[in-house]
mmCIF file of C-alpha atoms in Angstrom:
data_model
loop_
_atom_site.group_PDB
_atom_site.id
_atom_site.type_symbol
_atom_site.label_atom_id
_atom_site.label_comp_id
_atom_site.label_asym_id
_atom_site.label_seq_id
_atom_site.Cartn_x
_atom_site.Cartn_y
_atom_site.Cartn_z
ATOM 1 C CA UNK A 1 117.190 121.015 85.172
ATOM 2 C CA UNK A 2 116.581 117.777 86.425
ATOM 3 C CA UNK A 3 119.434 116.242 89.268
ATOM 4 C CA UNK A 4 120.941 113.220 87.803
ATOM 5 C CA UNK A 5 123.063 109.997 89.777
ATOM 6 C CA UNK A 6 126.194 111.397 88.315
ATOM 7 C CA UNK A 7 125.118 114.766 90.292
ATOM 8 C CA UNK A 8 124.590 113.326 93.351
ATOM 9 C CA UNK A 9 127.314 111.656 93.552
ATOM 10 C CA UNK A 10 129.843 113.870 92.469
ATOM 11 C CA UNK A 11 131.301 113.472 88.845
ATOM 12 C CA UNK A 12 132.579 116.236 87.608
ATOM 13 C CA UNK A 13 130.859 118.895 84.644
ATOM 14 C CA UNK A 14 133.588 118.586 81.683
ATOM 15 C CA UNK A 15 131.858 119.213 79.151
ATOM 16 C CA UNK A 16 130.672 122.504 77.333
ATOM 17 C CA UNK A 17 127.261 123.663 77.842
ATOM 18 C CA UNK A 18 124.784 122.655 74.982
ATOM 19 C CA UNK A 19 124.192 125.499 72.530
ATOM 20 C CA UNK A 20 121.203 126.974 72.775
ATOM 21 C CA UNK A 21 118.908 125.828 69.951
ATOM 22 C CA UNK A 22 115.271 125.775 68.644
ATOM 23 C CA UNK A 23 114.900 121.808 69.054
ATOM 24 C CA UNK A 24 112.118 121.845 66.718
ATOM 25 C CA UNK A 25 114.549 121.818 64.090
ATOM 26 C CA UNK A 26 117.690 120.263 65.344
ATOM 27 C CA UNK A 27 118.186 117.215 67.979
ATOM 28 C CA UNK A 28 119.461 117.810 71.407
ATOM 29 C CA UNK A 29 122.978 116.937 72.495
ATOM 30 C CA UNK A 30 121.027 114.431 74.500
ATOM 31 C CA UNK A 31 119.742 112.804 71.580
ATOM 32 C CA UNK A 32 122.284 112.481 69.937
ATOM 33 C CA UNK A 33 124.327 111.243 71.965
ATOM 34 C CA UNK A 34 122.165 108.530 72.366
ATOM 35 C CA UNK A 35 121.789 107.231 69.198
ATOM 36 C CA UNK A 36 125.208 107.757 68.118
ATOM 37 C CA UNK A 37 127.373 106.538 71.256
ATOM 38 C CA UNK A 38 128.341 102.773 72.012
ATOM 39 C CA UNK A 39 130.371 104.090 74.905
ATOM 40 C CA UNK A 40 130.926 107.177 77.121
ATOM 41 C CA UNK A 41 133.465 107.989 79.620
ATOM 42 C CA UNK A 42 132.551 110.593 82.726
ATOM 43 C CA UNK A 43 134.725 111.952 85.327
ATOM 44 C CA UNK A 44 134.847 110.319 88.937
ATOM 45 C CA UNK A 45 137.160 111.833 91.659
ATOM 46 C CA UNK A 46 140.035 111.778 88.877
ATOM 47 C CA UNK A 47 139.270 108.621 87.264
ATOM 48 C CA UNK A 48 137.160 107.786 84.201
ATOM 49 C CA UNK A 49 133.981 105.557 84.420
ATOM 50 C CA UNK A 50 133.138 103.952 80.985
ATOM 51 C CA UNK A 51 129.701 103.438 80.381
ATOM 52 C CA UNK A 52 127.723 101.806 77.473
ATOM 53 C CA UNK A 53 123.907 100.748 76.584
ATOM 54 C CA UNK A 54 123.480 104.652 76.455
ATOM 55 C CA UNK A 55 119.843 105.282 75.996
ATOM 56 C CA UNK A 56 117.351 108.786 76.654
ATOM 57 C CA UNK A 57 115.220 108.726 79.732
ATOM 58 C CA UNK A 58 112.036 110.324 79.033
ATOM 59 C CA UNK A 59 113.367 113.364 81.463
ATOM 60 C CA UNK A 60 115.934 114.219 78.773
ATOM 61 C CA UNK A 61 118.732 112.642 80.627
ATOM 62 C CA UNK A 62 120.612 109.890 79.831
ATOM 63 C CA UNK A 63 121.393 106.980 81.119
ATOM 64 C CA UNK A 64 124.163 104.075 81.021
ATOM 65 C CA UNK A 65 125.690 100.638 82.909
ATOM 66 C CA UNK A 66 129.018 100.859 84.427
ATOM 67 C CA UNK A 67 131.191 99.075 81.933
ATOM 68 C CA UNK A 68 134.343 99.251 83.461
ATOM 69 C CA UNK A 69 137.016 101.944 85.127
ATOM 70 C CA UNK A 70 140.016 103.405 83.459
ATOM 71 C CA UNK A 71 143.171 102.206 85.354
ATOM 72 C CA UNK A 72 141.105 100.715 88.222
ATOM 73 C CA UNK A 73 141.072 96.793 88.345
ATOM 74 C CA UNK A 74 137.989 96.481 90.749
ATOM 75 C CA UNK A 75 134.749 95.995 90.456
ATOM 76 C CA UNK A 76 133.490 99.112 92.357
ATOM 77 C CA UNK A 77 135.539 102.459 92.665
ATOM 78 C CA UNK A 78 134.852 104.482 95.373
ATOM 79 C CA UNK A 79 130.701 103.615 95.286
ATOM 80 C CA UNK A 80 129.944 103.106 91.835
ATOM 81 C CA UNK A 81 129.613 99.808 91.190
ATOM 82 C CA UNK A 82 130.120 98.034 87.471
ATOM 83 C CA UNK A 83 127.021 97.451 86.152
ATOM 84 C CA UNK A 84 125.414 99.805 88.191
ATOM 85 C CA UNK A 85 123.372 101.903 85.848
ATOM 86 C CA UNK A 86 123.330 105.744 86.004
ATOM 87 C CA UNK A 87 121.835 108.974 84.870
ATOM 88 C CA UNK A 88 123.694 111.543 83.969
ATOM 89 C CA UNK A 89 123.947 114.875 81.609
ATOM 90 C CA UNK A 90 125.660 115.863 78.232
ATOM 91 C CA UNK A 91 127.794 118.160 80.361
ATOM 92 C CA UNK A 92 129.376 114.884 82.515
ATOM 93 C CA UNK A 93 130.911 113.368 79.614
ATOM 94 C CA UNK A 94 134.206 114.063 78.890
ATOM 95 C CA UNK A 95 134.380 111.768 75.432
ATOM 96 C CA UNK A 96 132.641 109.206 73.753
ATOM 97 C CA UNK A 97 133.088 106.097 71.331
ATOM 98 C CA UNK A 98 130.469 106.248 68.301
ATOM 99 C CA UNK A 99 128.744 104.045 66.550
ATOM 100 C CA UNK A 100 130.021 102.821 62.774
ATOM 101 C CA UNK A 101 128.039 105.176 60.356
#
């Protein structure tokens, strides 16, 4: 498994653990995520960090741009900066905005 930002520096693991699949057949969590989110939200020392432009990194990961900080009015919270971009897991995100069908 491959360390991410949102590892390093500390968001939490909400999420479930993705089922274990044969991905020849089915897309990753990862993947879909990524072409099916505008926005995700991730867990920060009790505070959500919204991020959007979610895209796959060719590690599997994925990776976003600070878009803003729920019930924060700053620019940075406690390190993370908006527009700072991150990696992170499926397991980080605790919810996500999708695209229109």
């Amino acid at each position: 498994m491959n360390t991410t930002d949102a590892d390093i520096l500390g968001f939490d693991l909400v999420g479930p653990t993705p089922p274990n699949t044969n991905t020849a057949q089915t897309e990753s969590p990862e993947q879909r995520i990524a072409r099916t989110a505008i926005e995700v939200a991730l867990l920060f020392k009790g505070q959500e960090v919204h991020l959007r432009d979610i895209h796959l990194n060719v590690d599997g990961t994925l990776k976003g741009e600070v878009s803003g900080f729920s019930n924060v009015c700053a620019r940075e919270f406690e390190g993370v900066r908006f527009g700072q971009s991150l990696s992170f897991r499926y397991q980080h995100i605790q919810h996500s905005t999708r695209k229109d069908p």
